[in-house]
Amino acid sequence: MVQFKNVFTGQESRNYQRAVTSQKSLRAGGKHNDLENVGYTARHHTFFEMLGNFSFGDYFKEEAIYHAWNLLTKEFAIAKEKLYVTIYHTDEEAATYWKKIANLSDDRIIKIKTTDNFWSMGDTGPCGPCSEIFYDHGEQVKGGLPGTKDQDGDRFIEIWNMVFMQFEQLDSDNRIELPKKSIDTGMGLERISAVMQNVYNNYETDLFKEIIAYTENIVKVKVEGEAKFSYRVIADHLRACAFLISDGIMPSNEGRGYVLRRIMRRSMRHAHILGSSEPLMYKLLPKLVDLMGTTYPELRRAEDFASNILEQEEIRFKATLERGLKLLDDETNHLSKNSELSGEIVFKLYDTYGFPVDLTEDILKAKQISIDLDGFNNKMQEQKERARKSWLGSNESKTDKMWFDIKAEFGSTEFLGYYLNEAEGKILALIKDNKLVDTIETSQEKFTLISNQTPFYGESGGQMGDIGYIKSTNRRENHQGRR
Ligand code: ATP
Ligand code: MG
């Protein structure tokens, strides 16, 4: 819904008042993070396709409920007995419509008191109650109704969430009714596919089955027992990685690039569990492109590039993965259940062997061992301090401060040179005579340019820096570099 944010608040208007969407969604970092659920539940992915319908001051609660109910029970012919709904506990209006439109009995309209059923963008701004629709996959699947202690099981699965945006939160005490009430809904394509294909597990739906069968053919381990779990993680992460790369994200140690790298490394560990001695992920890409490349042409356009990145990243990680796993094994063999692995080892795994913290955490989950996150953070801090101290810099504290400030504000420049000799980037800062400046006036001036990413290797540790050209089509913002 991010693209409609300003439409809801009225800051922006469109020449339409209703919309339907099919959106690529990623929940692997930040506010929504389902990375650790992947493989463990039947219903979570890192990357999934979300279908939505929206009203901007047009239809509201009654019609939204009508449309949802009609689509599910008439168009999709889902049996009414299979469906339950939740509402926010004070939203009597929604309860009334559910009874009127769907003829649902009270025990099928579950009142939820938590913020799970009250949506807001932040502390202020548009907000409102939600109503979610759940599908019952039957008593052979473990799990309880929403609001019960077993709600996280996979028996009752949320397939659709409707947000009734009817208020604006002005400050912590004041909430007013919005003059133009709006609707924002989201339904996971993979979850509704499972329902329509009569399976309870998303990973048993057609697209996933094909990817898993293709992988099995290469890996030659049967999809059963523990291996099934690895196959599912690999299939999920393959999609996430391919879509992220096709959207221009590169693996790196910061920001979005690190979200990608973490997903990549998790899948690579599962490839390792399945006994794959050669890099695996890039070999699966053609199957994914075959399945989804028509709907998402960017996947096909980026195929060669993504294949190269996946292969290189796996070659690099393979070099340390096995030794890291051995260290982890040695360090945890003597630990009992419910104990903690020291922050020092977690840091060593991160720093020397390239294990993202959540990868270590995920591996230890099976042994019921947790990690000392505070200890890890201390080690990270110490390393930063060491870097600061060993910084030779200019010896002039004012100049050094400027560089540290730049690093703090913009983060590291992503180095693309492992994969590319030419790339586009965004200029983040200009420096002239050891000062940050807004503009460079003439072509005679000598200056330093900081960009978010670059194919140029920096001069460091005795290595020569790269030399090349930087071109700008729009002098105010962009640069293109060629080595
Ligand atoms: P859950 O409690 O099952 O994690 P949610 O409350 O996080 O679901 P919403 O944030 O309301 O889900 O997202 C709207 C819809 O998107 C859900 O009804 C579901 O169909 C789908 N969805 C959400 N998260 C995922 C995911 N990780 N993988 C696949 N589909 C998802
Ligand atoms: Mg969720």
Short mmCIF file of C-alpha atoms and ligand atoms in Angstrom, two decimals:
data_model
loop_
_atom_site.label_atom_id
_atom_site.label_comp_id
_atom_site.label_asym_id
_atom_site.label_seq_id
_atom_site.Cartn_x
_atom_site.Cartn_y
_atom_site.Cartn_z
CA MET A 1 0.00 0.00 0.00
CA VAL A 2 3.04 2.23 0.27
CA GLN A 3 2.38 3.67 -3.17
CA PHE A 4 -1.03 4.90 -1.95
CA LYS A 5 0.12 6.36 1.34
CA ASN A 6 -0.33 9.97 0.26
CA VAL A 7 -3.63 9.22 -1.40
CA PHE A 8 -5.05 8.02 1.93
CA THR A 9 -3.91 11.12 3.75
CA GLY A 10 -5.27 13.36 1.01
CA GLN A 11 -1.87 14.85 0.13
CA GLU A 12 -2.13 13.38 -3.33
CA SER A 13 -5.11 12.69 -5.55
CA ARG A 14 -5.52 10.29 -8.45
CA ASN A 15 -7.99 10.25 -11.28
CA TYR A 16 -9.48 7.02 -9.92
CA GLN A 17 -11.08 6.16 -6.61
CA ARG A 18 -10.75 2.40 -6.69
CA ALA A 19 -7.80 0.20 -7.46
CA VAL A 20 -6.82 -3.43 -7.50
CA THR A 21 -3.21 -4.54 -7.19
CA SER A 22 -0.94 -7.50 -7.49
CA GLN A 23 2.25 -6.70 -5.67
CA LYS A 24 5.61 -8.22 -5.00
CA SER A 25 6.10 -8.33 -1.23
CA LEU A 26 9.17 -9.07 0.81
CA ARG A 27 9.06 -9.70 4.55
CA ALA A 28 12.62 -10.40 5.53
CA GLY A 29 13.66 -7.40 7.56
CA GLY A 30 12.37 -4.35 9.40
CA LYS A 31 8.83 -4.18 10.76
CA HIS A 32 7.63 -7.27 8.94
CA ASN A 33 10.11 -10.10 9.14
CA ASP A 34 9.04 -13.64 8.37
CA LEU A 35 12.52 -14.95 7.58
CA GLU A 36 12.60 -17.15 10.63
CA ASN A 37 9.17 -18.58 9.95
CA VAL A 38 10.13 -19.84 6.52
CA GLY A 39 10.26 -23.61 6.39
CA TYR A 40 8.83 -23.91 9.90
CA THR A 41 5.27 -22.92 9.04
CA ALA A 42 3.15 -23.89 6.07
CA ARG A 43 2.16 -20.34 5.28
CA HIS A 44 5.13 -17.99 5.45
CA HIS A 45 7.47 -16.85 2.71
CA THR A 46 10.06 -14.16 2.55
CA PHE A 47 8.88 -13.19 -0.93
CA PHE A 48 5.23 -13.53 -1.86
CA GLU A 49 2.64 -12.03 -4.15
CA MET A 50 -0.04 -9.93 -2.49
CA LEU A 51 -3.36 -9.18 -4.12
CA GLY A 52 -5.23 -6.13 -2.96
CA ASN A 53 -8.25 -3.96 -3.50
CA PHE A 54 -8.41 -0.32 -2.52
CA SER A 55 -10.98 2.41 -2.15
CA PHE A 56 -9.99 6.04 -1.75
CA GLY A 57 -13.06 7.62 -0.22
CA ASP A 58 -15.27 5.49 -2.44
CA TYR A 59 -16.81 2.22 -1.16
CA PHE A 60 -16.35 1.38 2.50
CA LYS A 61 -16.91 -1.32 5.10
CA GLU A 62 -20.15 -2.86 3.91
CA GLU A 63 -19.13 -3.12 0.28
CA ALA A 64 -15.62 -4.31 1.10
CA ILE A 65 -17.05 -7.16 3.15
CA TYR A 66 -19.56 -7.91 0.42
CA HIS A 67 -16.88 -8.08 -2.29
CA ALA A 68 -14.57 -10.27 -0.23
CA TRP A 69 -17.32 -12.68 0.73
CA ASN A 70 -18.65 -12.81 -2.81
CA LEU A 71 -15.25 -13.53 -4.30
CA LEU A 72 -14.43 -16.28 -1.83
CA THR A 73 -17.75 -18.07 -1.60
CA LYS A 74 -19.24 -17.45 -5.06
CA GLU A 75 -16.39 -16.98 -7.50
CA PHE A 76 -13.95 -19.30 -5.74
CA ALA A 77 -16.77 -21.51 -4.39
CA ILE A 78 -15.13 -21.98 -0.99
CA ALA A 79 -17.50 -23.63 1.49
CA LYS A 80 -18.79 -21.17 4.05
CA GLU A 81 -18.18 -23.70 6.86
CA LYS A 82 -14.46 -23.38 6.19
CA LEU A 83 -14.36 -19.66 6.89
CA TYR A 84 -13.99 -17.60 10.07
CA VAL A 85 -13.46 -13.89 10.47
CA THR A 86 -11.90 -11.65 13.08
CA ILE A 87 -12.84 -8.07 13.84
CA TYR A 88 -11.47 -5.44 16.20
CA HIS A 89 -13.32 -5.84 19.49
CA THR A 90 -15.03 -2.44 19.38
CA ASP A 91 -16.00 -2.58 15.72
CA GLU A 92 -19.70 -3.46 16.08
CA GLU A 93 -20.36 -2.13 12.61
CA ALA A 94 -18.15 -4.82 11.06
CA ALA A 95 -19.88 -7.51 13.13
CA THR A 96 -23.26 -6.30 11.88
CA TYR A 97 -22.18 -6.43 8.24
CA TRP A 98 -20.63 -9.88 8.59
CA LYS A 99 -23.92 -11.14 9.99
CA LYS A 100 -26.00 -9.35 7.38
CA ILE A 101 -23.92 -10.20 4.31
CA ALA A 102 -22.43 -13.58 5.18
CA ASN A 103 -24.99 -14.72 7.71
CA LEU A 104 -22.15 -15.74 10.02
CA SER A 105 -23.01 -16.88 13.54
CA ASP A 106 -21.39 -15.14 16.50
CA ASP A 107 -18.88 -17.95 17.09
CA ARG A 108 -17.47 -17.35 13.61
CA ILE A 109 -16.90 -13.65 14.21
CA ILE A 110 -13.97 -13.52 16.58
CA LYS A 111 -13.32 -10.30 18.46
CA ILE A 112 -9.64 -9.43 18.84
CA LYS A 113 -8.49 -6.83 21.34
CA THR A 114 -4.87 -6.48 20.27
CA THR A 115 -3.36 -4.13 17.74
CA ASP A 116 -3.18 -7.12 15.37
CA ASN A 117 -6.64 -5.95 14.37
CA PHE A 118 -6.04 -2.24 14.46
CA TRP A 119 -3.91 -0.87 11.71
CA SER A 120 -1.94 2.37 11.81
CA MET A 121 0.86 3.88 9.77
CA GLY A 122 2.68 5.28 12.79
CA ASP A 123 1.89 7.24 15.94
CA THR A 124 -0.15 9.68 13.91
CA GLY A 125 -1.98 9.55 10.58
CA PRO A 126 -4.76 7.45 9.07
CA CYS A 127 -5.70 4.30 10.96
CA GLY A 128 -8.56 1.95 11.56
CA PRO A 129 -9.82 -1.49 12.55
CA CYS A 130 -9.13 -4.62 10.48
CA SER A 131 -11.12 -7.67 9.69
CA GLU A 132 -9.27 -10.82 8.70
CA ILE A 133 -10.63 -13.88 6.97
CA PHE A 134 -9.34 -17.29 8.05
CA TYR A 135 -9.58 -20.63 6.31
CA ASP A 136 -9.85 -23.87 8.30
CA HIS A 137 -7.59 -26.54 6.80
CA GLY A 138 -9.20 -29.19 8.98
CA GLU A 139 -8.50 -30.97 12.23
CA GLN A 140 -5.68 -33.08 10.81
CA VAL A 141 -3.57 -29.90 10.87
CA LYS A 142 -2.35 -28.55 14.22
CA GLY A 143 -3.46 -25.11 15.36
CA GLY A 144 -6.22 -23.15 17.04
CA LEU A 145 -8.57 -20.30 16.20
CA PRO A 146 -7.23 -16.75 16.26
CA GLY A 147 -7.10 -15.40 19.78
CA THR A 148 -6.40 -18.84 21.31
CA LYS A 149 -3.01 -20.03 22.52
CA ASP A 150 -2.56 -22.32 19.50
CA GLN A 151 -3.32 -19.58 16.99
CA ASP A 152 0.16 -19.75 15.45
CA GLY A 153 -0.41 -23.26 14.14
CA ASP A 154 -1.32 -23.85 10.51
CA ARG A 155 -4.86 -25.13 10.86
CA PHE A 156 -6.62 -21.76 10.71
CA ILE A 157 -4.76 -19.66 8.19
CA GLU A 158 -5.32 -16.00 7.56
CA ILE A 159 -5.91 -15.61 3.86
CA TRP A 160 -7.10 -12.04 3.62
CA ASN A 161 -6.82 -8.90 5.68
CA MET A 162 -9.07 -5.89 5.22
CA VAL A 163 -8.20 -2.54 6.73
CA PHE A 164 -11.04 -0.09 7.25
CA MET A 165 -9.28 3.24 7.30
CA GLN A 166 -11.76 5.44 9.08
CA PHE A 167 -9.82 7.56 11.59
CA GLU A 168 -6.96 9.97 11.69
CA GLN A 169 -4.78 9.95 14.81
CA LEU A 170 -3.81 13.57 15.42
CA ASP A 171 -1.74 12.99 18.55
CA SER A 172 -1.68 10.46 21.36
CA ASP A 173 -5.03 11.70 22.78
CA ASN A 174 -6.97 12.81 19.74
CA ARG A 175 -8.47 10.69 17.03
CA ILE A 176 -10.98 12.05 14.51
CA GLU A 177 -13.15 10.41 11.84
CA LEU A 178 -11.70 10.75 8.36
CA PRO A 179 -13.94 12.69 5.98
CA LYS A 180 -13.05 10.22 3.22
CA LYS A 181 -13.03 6.70 4.56
CA SER A 182 -10.86 4.26 2.67
CA ILE A 183 -10.22 0.56 2.18
CA ASP A 184 -6.93 -1.31 1.89
CA THR A 185 -6.92 -5.10 1.66
CA GLY A 186 -4.28 -7.76 1.11
CA MET A 187 -4.61 -11.41 0.20
CA GLY A 188 -1.60 -13.69 -0.19
CA LEU A 189 -1.67 -15.41 -3.57
CA GLU A 190 0.24 -18.44 -2.25
CA ARG A 191 -2.20 -18.94 0.63
CA ILE A 192 -5.31 -18.69 -1.52
CA SER A 193 -3.61 -21.00 -4.05
CA ALA A 194 -3.16 -23.60 -1.31
CA VAL A 195 -6.85 -23.37 -0.48
CA MET A 196 -7.89 -23.62 -4.13
CA GLN A 197 -5.53 -26.52 -4.79
CA ASN A 198 -6.73 -28.42 -1.73
CA VAL A 199 -3.42 -28.54 0.09
CA TYR A 200 -2.75 -26.92 3.44
CA ASN A 201 0.89 -26.17 2.83
CA ASN A 202 1.89 -23.34 0.46
CA TYR A 203 4.95 -25.34 -0.51
CA GLU A 204 2.71 -28.04 -1.97
CA THR A 205 1.13 -25.65 -4.46
CA ASP A 206 1.97 -25.91 -8.15
CA LEU A 207 4.72 -23.31 -8.50
CA PHE A 208 6.61 -24.49 -5.44
CA LYS A 209 6.19 -28.16 -6.27
CA GLU A 210 7.81 -27.59 -9.64
CA ILE A 211 10.79 -25.74 -8.18
CA ILE A 212 11.25 -28.41 -5.52
CA ALA A 213 11.02 -31.27 -8.05
CA TYR A 214 13.56 -29.51 -10.25
CA THR A 215 15.91 -29.09 -7.31
CA GLU A 216 15.47 -32.73 -6.30
CA ASN A 217 16.51 -33.74 -9.78
CA ILE A 218 19.79 -31.89 -9.41
CA VAL A 219 20.53 -32.67 -5.77
CA LYS A 220 19.32 -36.27 -5.92
CA VAL A 221 18.15 -36.44 -2.32
CA LYS A 222 14.55 -37.52 -1.76
CA VAL A 223 12.12 -34.79 -0.68
CA GLU A 224 11.22 -36.34 2.67
CA GLY A 225 11.96 -36.04 6.37
CA GLU A 226 14.33 -33.25 7.31
CA ALA A 227 15.35 -32.74 3.69
CA LYS A 228 11.86 -31.49 2.87
CA PHE A 229 12.47 -28.54 5.13
CA SER A 230 15.69 -27.63 3.30
CA TYR A 231 13.99 -27.94 -0.09
CA ARG A 232 11.29 -25.52 1.03
CA VAL A 233 13.72 -22.95 2.35
CA ILE A 234 15.73 -23.16 -0.88
CA ALA A 235 12.62 -22.70 -3.05
CA ASP A 236 11.45 -19.74 -1.01
CA HIS A 237 14.83 -18.06 -0.89
CA LEU A 238 15.47 -18.63 -4.58
CA ARG A 239 12.41 -16.54 -5.34
CA ALA A 240 13.34 -13.82 -2.86
CA CYS A 241 16.93 -13.56 -4.14
CA ALA A 242 16.01 -13.58 -7.81
CA PHE A 243 13.35 -10.90 -7.34
CA LEU A 244 15.60 -8.70 -5.21
CA ILE A 245 18.44 -8.89 -7.72
CA SER A 246 16.08 -8.20 -10.60
CA ASP A 247 15.01 -5.08 -8.72
CA GLY A 248 18.61 -3.87 -8.72
CA ILE A 249 19.71 -4.96 -5.24
CA MET A 250 23.17 -6.44 -4.84
CA PRO A 251 24.49 -8.52 -1.96
CA SER A 252 26.49 -6.33 0.41
CA ASN A 253 27.16 -5.86 4.11
CA GLU A 254 24.65 -3.14 4.73
CA GLY A 255 21.00 -2.21 4.31
CA ARG A 256 18.97 -3.95 1.66
CA GLY A 257 22.07 -5.57 0.25
CA TYR A 258 22.58 -7.33 3.57
CA VAL A 259 18.96 -8.50 3.69
CA LEU A 260 19.69 -10.15 0.34
CA ARG A 261 22.99 -11.61 1.50
CA ARG A 262 21.39 -13.06 4.64
CA ILE A 263 18.70 -14.78 2.58
CA MET A 264 21.29 -16.05 0.10
CA ARG A 265 23.51 -17.50 2.82
CA ARG A 266 20.63 -19.24 4.52
CA SER A 267 19.68 -20.98 1.31
CA MET A 268 23.31 -21.88 0.67
CA ARG A 269 23.53 -23.54 4.04
CA HIS A 270 20.49 -25.64 3.15
CA ALA A 271 22.08 -26.56 -0.16
CA HIS A 272 25.05 -27.71 1.92
CA ILE A 273 22.76 -29.78 4.19
CA LEU A 274 21.41 -31.51 1.09
CA GLY A 275 24.99 -32.45 0.27
CA SER A 276 25.39 -30.16 -2.70
CA SER A 277 29.14 -29.75 -3.14
CA GLU A 278 28.82 -27.44 -6.14
CA PRO A 279 27.05 -24.06 -6.04
CA LEU A 280 23.35 -24.82 -6.42
CA MET A 281 21.20 -21.71 -6.40
CA TYR A 282 22.16 -20.38 -9.83
CA LYS A 283 21.32 -23.74 -11.37
CA LEU A 284 17.73 -23.41 -10.17
CA LEU A 285 17.23 -19.97 -11.64
CA PRO A 286 16.22 -21.13 -15.16
CA LYS A 287 13.31 -23.05 -13.64
CA LEU A 288 12.10 -20.00 -11.75
CA VAL A 289 12.41 -17.80 -14.83
CA ASP A 290 10.52 -20.42 -16.77
CA LEU A 291 7.69 -20.36 -14.22
CA MET A 292 7.49 -16.67 -13.44
CA GLY A 293 9.45 -14.81 -16.13
CA THR A 294 6.42 -14.18 -18.33
CA THR A 295 4.50 -12.46 -15.54
CA TYR A 296 7.61 -10.69 -14.30
CA PRO A 297 9.74 -9.82 -17.35
CA GLU A 298 12.36 -8.18 -15.11
CA LEU A 299 13.24 -11.68 -13.94
CA ARG A 300 14.07 -12.74 -17.48
CA ARG A 301 15.95 -9.51 -18.21
CA ALA A 302 18.12 -9.98 -15.13
CA GLU A 303 18.60 -13.73 -15.52
CA ASP A 304 22.23 -13.82 -16.69
CA PHE A 305 23.24 -11.18 -14.24
CA ALA A 306 21.42 -12.81 -11.30
CA SER A 307 22.87 -16.17 -12.21
CA ASN A 308 26.36 -14.75 -12.07
CA ILE A 309 25.76 -13.06 -8.72
CA LEU A 310 24.23 -16.18 -7.18
CA GLU A 311 27.10 -18.33 -8.36
CA GLN A 312 29.85 -15.94 -7.24
CA GLU A 313 28.25 -15.41 -3.85
CA GLU A 314 27.91 -19.14 -3.30
CA ILE A 315 31.51 -19.81 -4.33
CA ARG A 316 32.65 -17.16 -1.85
CA PHE A 317 30.51 -18.43 1.00
CA LYS A 318 31.39 -22.06 0.37
CA ALA A 319 34.99 -21.22 1.10
CA THR A 320 34.15 -20.47 4.74
CA LEU A 321 30.85 -22.24 5.34
CA GLU A 322 32.23 -25.64 6.17
CA ARG A 323 34.90 -24.33 8.51
CA GLY A 324 32.37 -22.06 10.21
CA LEU A 325 30.00 -24.97 10.73
CA LYS A 326 32.83 -27.01 12.19
CA LEU A 327 33.68 -24.23 14.62
CA LEU A 328 30.03 -23.92 15.57
CA ASP A 329 29.82 -27.64 16.15
CA ASP A 330 32.96 -27.71 18.28
CA GLU A 331 31.75 -24.78 20.35
CA THR A 332 28.26 -26.12 20.96
CA ASN A 333 28.87 -29.85 21.37
CA HIS A 334 29.37 -29.50 25.08
CA LEU A 335 26.48 -27.06 25.56
CA SER A 336 23.21 -28.32 26.95
CA LYS A 337 19.69 -27.40 25.85
CA ASN A 338 18.55 -23.88 26.75
CA SER A 339 22.10 -22.61 27.11
CA GLU A 340 23.69 -19.70 25.30
CA LEU A 341 26.54 -19.48 22.81
CA SER A 342 28.99 -16.72 23.72
CA GLY A 343 28.92 -13.44 21.82
CA GLU A 344 32.60 -13.88 21.05
CA ILE A 345 32.03 -17.03 18.99
CA VAL A 346 28.98 -15.51 17.28
CA PHE A 347 31.19 -12.57 16.37
CA LYS A 348 33.98 -14.79 15.10
CA LEU A 349 31.51 -16.64 12.92
CA TYR A 350 30.26 -13.32 11.59
CA ASP A 351 33.59 -11.66 11.11
CA THR A 352 35.81 -14.50 9.94
CA TYR A 353 33.37 -16.93 8.37
CA GLY A 354 30.68 -14.58 7.04
CA PHE A 355 27.84 -16.05 9.11
CA PRO A 356 25.06 -13.48 9.55
CA VAL A 357 23.87 -13.55 13.17
CA ASP A 358 20.44 -14.82 12.24
CA LEU A 359 22.02 -17.72 10.37
CA THR A 360 23.88 -18.80 13.50
CA GLU A 361 20.67 -18.36 15.46
CA ASP A 362 18.74 -20.45 12.97
CA ILE A 363 21.29 -23.27 13.03
CA LEU A 364 21.21 -23.38 16.84
CA LYS A 365 17.43 -23.36 16.98
CA ALA A 366 17.40 -27.10 16.30
CA LYS A 367 19.68 -27.67 19.30
CA GLN A 368 17.60 -25.28 21.43
CA ILE A 369 20.61 -23.11 22.08
CA SER A 370 20.31 -19.34 21.96
CA ILE A 371 22.98 -16.72 21.36
CA ASP A 372 24.37 -13.97 23.54
CA LEU A 373 23.30 -11.02 21.42
CA ASP A 374 24.57 -8.38 23.86
CA GLY A 375 27.98 -10.03 23.89
CA PHE A 376 27.97 -10.02 20.10
CA ASN A 377 27.01 -6.35 19.94
CA ASN A 378 29.83 -5.48 22.34
CA LYS A 379 32.31 -7.27 20.11
CA MET A 380 30.97 -5.36 17.10
CA GLN A 381 31.35 -2.10 18.95
CA GLU A 382 34.90 -2.99 19.94
CA GLN A 383 35.74 -3.71 16.34
CA LYS A 384 34.37 -0.33 15.25
CA GLU A 385 36.48 1.35 17.89
CA ARG A 386 39.55 -0.51 16.70
CA ALA A 387 38.85 0.57 13.13
CA ARG A 388 38.54 4.15 14.28
CA LYS A 389 41.82 3.98 16.19
CA SER A 390 43.77 2.30 13.44
CA TRP A 391 42.50 4.83 10.94
CA LEU A 392 45.56 6.62 9.69
CA GLY A 393 43.59 9.36 8.03
CA SER A 394 44.99 12.80 7.69
CA ASN A 395 45.91 13.17 11.35
CA GLU A 396 43.80 16.24 11.36
CA SER A 397 40.91 15.61 13.68
CA LYS A 398 38.51 17.94 11.84
CA THR A 399 38.98 16.12 8.54
CA ASP A 400 38.79 12.71 10.17
CA LYS A 401 35.56 13.69 11.86
CA MET A 402 34.10 14.64 8.47
CA TRP A 403 34.82 11.19 7.06
CA PHE A 404 33.32 9.44 10.07
CA ASP A 405 30.25 11.67 9.83
CA ILE A 406 29.88 10.80 6.16
CA LYS A 407 30.14 7.10 7.01
CA ALA A 408 27.59 7.48 9.81
CA GLU A 409 25.16 9.34 7.58
CA PHE A 410 25.39 7.37 4.35
CA GLY A 411 26.86 4.01 5.33
CA SER A 412 29.45 2.28 3.18
CA THR A 413 29.52 2.57 -0.56
CA GLU A 414 28.50 -0.76 -2.03
CA PHE A 415 31.31 -2.23 -4.11
CA LEU A 416 29.98 -3.73 -7.34
CA GLY A 417 33.30 -4.55 -8.94
CA TYR A 418 33.15 -8.27 -8.22
CA TYR A 419 30.36 -8.52 -10.76
CA LEU A 420 30.46 -5.36 -12.86
CA ASN A 421 32.88 -3.06 -14.64
CA GLU A 422 30.26 -0.44 -15.31
CA ALA A 423 27.37 0.73 -13.18
CA GLU A 424 25.03 3.53 -12.23
CA GLY A 425 24.98 5.14 -8.84
CA LYS A 426 23.62 8.03 -6.91
CA ILE A 427 25.82 10.86 -5.70
CA LEU A 428 25.54 11.18 -1.94
CA ALA A 429 28.14 13.80 -1.15
CA LEU A 430 30.73 16.10 -2.72
CA ILE A 431 33.92 17.04 -0.95
CA LYS A 432 36.29 19.79 -1.89
CA ASP A 433 39.31 20.98 0.08
CA ASN A 434 38.33 18.65 2.93
CA LYS A 435 34.90 20.19 3.22
CA LEU A 436 31.46 18.98 2.26
CA VAL A 437 30.08 21.15 -0.54
CA ASP A 438 26.75 21.29 -2.36
CA THR A 439 28.00 22.05 -5.84
CA ILE A 440 31.08 21.95 -8.00
CA GLU A 441 31.08 24.96 -10.29
CA THR A 442 33.71 24.41 -12.95
CA SER A 443 35.31 21.50 -14.72
CA GLN A 444 38.74 22.62 -13.49
CA GLU A 445 38.01 21.86 -9.86
CA LYS A 446 39.40 18.81 -8.13
CA PHE A 447 36.94 17.11 -5.82
CA THR A 448 35.92 13.83 -4.22
CA LEU A 449 32.59 12.24 -4.96
CA ILE A 450 30.81 9.74 -2.72
CA SER A 451 28.24 7.47 -4.35
CA ASN A 452 25.95 4.81 -2.94
CA GLN A 453 27.54 2.14 -5.13
CA THR A 454 30.45 1.87 -7.51
CA PRO A 455 32.43 -0.56 -9.65
CA PHE A 456 35.67 1.30 -8.73
CA TYR A 457 37.90 -0.51 -6.29
CA GLY A 458 39.31 1.84 -3.67
CA GLU A 459 43.02 2.12 -3.04
CA SER A 460 43.71 0.22 0.17
CA GLY A 461 46.04 -2.22 1.83
CA GLY A 462 48.69 -1.86 -0.86
CA GLN A 463 46.23 -2.41 -3.69
CA MET A 464 45.97 0.07 -6.51
CA GLY A 465 42.66 1.85 -6.83
CA ASP A 466 40.76 1.62 -10.11
CA ILE A 467 40.93 4.35 -12.70
CA GLY A 468 38.10 5.16 -15.06
CA TYR A 469 35.39 7.53 -16.16
CA ILE A 470 32.36 8.91 -14.42
CA LYS A 471 29.68 10.27 -16.70
CA SER A 472 26.59 12.14 -15.75
CA THR A 473 23.45 12.42 -17.84
CA ASN A 474 21.77 14.61 -15.30
CA ARG A 475 24.46 16.58 -13.57
CA ARG A 476 22.39 17.16 -10.51
CA GLU A 477 21.94 13.58 -9.48
CA ASN A 478 23.36 10.64 -11.34
CA HIS A 479 26.67 9.31 -12.37
CA GLN A 480 27.68 6.39 -14.48
CA GLY A 481 31.02 4.82 -13.87
CA ARG A 482 33.17 2.76 -16.20
CA ARG A 483 36.40 1.18 -15.12
P1 ATP B 1 0.28 -14.05 9.69
O1 ATP B 1 -0.27 -13.68 11.04
O2 ATP B 1 -0.25 -15.35 9.16
O3 ATP B 1 1.75 -13.90 9.61
P2 ATP B 1 -0.15 -11.32 8.84
O4 ATP B 1 -1.12 -10.82 9.85
O5 ATP B 1 1.27 -11.01 9.03
O6 ATP B 1 -0.33 -12.93 8.67
P3 ATP B 1 -0.94 -9.31 6.94
O7 ATP B 1 0.15 -8.43 7.36
O8 ATP B 1 -2.32 -8.96 7.31
O9 ATP B 1 -0.62 -10.83 7.41
O10 ATP B 1 -0.83 -9.49 5.34
C1 ATP B 1 -1.96 -9.62 4.47
C2 ATP B 1 -2.00 -10.97 3.79
O11 ATP B 1 -0.77 -11.28 3.17
C3 ATP B 1 -2.27 -12.12 4.74
O12 ATP B 1 -3.63 -12.30 4.94
C4 ATP B 1 -1.66 -13.29 3.99
O13 ATP B 1 -2.57 -13.82 3.06
C5 ATP B 1 -0.50 -12.67 3.25
N1 ATP B 1 0.80 -12.85 3.96
C6 ATP B 1 1.28 -12.14 5.00
N2 ATP B 1 2.52 -12.52 5.35
C7 ATP B 1 2.85 -13.52 4.49
C8 ATP B 1 4.01 -14.31 4.31
N3 ATP B 1 5.09 -14.17 5.06
N4 ATP B 1 4.02 -15.23 3.31
C9 ATP B 1 2.93 -15.40 2.52
N5 ATP B 1 1.81 -14.67 2.63
C10 ATP B 1 1.75 -13.74 3.60
MG MG B 2 2.79 -11.98 9.72
#
